[in-house]
mmCIF file of C-alpha atoms in Angstrom:
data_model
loop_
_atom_site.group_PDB
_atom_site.id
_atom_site.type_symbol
_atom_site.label_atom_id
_atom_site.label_comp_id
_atom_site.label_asym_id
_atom_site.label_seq_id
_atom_site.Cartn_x
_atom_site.Cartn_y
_atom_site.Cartn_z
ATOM 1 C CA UNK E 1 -111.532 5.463 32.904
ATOM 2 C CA UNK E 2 -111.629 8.375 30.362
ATOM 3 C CA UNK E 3 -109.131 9.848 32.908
ATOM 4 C CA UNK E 4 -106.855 7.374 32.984
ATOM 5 C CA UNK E 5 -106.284 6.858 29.334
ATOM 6 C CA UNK E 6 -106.121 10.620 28.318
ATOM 7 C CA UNK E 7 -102.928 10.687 31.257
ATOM 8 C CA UNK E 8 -101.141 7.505 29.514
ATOM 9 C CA UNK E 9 -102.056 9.133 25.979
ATOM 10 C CA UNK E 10 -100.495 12.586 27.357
ATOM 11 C CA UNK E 11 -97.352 10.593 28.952
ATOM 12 C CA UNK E 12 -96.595 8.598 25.888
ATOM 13 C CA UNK E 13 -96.915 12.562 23.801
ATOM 14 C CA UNK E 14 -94.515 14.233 26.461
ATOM 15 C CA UNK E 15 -91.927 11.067 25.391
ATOM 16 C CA UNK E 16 -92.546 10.959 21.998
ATOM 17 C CA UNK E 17 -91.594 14.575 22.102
ATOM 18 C CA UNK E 18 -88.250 13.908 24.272
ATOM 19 C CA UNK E 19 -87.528 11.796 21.668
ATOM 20 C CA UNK E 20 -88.266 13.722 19.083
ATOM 21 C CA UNK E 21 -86.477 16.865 20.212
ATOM 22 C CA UNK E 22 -83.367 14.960 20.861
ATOM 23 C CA UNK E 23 -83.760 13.584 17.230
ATOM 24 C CA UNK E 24 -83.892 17.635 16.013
ATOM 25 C CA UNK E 25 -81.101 18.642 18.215
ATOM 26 C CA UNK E 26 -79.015 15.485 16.565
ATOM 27 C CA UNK E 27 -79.660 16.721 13.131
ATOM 28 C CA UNK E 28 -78.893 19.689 13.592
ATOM 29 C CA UNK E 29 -75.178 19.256 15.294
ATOM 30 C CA UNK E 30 -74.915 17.142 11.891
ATOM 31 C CA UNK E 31 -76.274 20.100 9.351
ATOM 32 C CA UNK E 32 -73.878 22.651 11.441
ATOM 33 C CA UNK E 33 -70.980 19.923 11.057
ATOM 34 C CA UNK E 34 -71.926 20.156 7.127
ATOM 35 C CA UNK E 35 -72.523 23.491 6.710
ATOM 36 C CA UNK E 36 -68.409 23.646 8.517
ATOM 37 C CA UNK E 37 -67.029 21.726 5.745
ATOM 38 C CA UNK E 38 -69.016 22.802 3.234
ATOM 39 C CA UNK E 39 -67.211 26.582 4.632
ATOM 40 C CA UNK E 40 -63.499 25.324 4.489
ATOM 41 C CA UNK E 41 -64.433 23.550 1.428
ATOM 42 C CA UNK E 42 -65.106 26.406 -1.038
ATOM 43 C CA UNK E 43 -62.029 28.271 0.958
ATOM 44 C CA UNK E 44 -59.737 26.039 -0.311
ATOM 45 C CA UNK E 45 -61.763 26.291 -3.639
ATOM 46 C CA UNK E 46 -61.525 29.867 -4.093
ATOM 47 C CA UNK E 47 -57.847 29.553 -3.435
#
């Protein structure tokens, strides 16, 4: 019984953590995409 539940507790953590790790690698494609413009932007500023 204890068995049981501590395997469906440690399945739903290992997708939780898919999930959250695709969430991380997400947000940071957008910061990179930001931190790109934000480059170019201050180029054409200091020009």
């Amino acid at each position: 019984m204890v068995m049981s539940q501590w395997s469906m507790v440690m399945s739903q953590w290992s997708m939780v953590m898919s999930q959250w790790s695709m969430v991380m690698s997400q947000w940071s494609m957008v910061n990179g995409h930001e931190s790109v413009v934000n480059g170019q932007w201050s180029m054409v500023n200091g020009h």
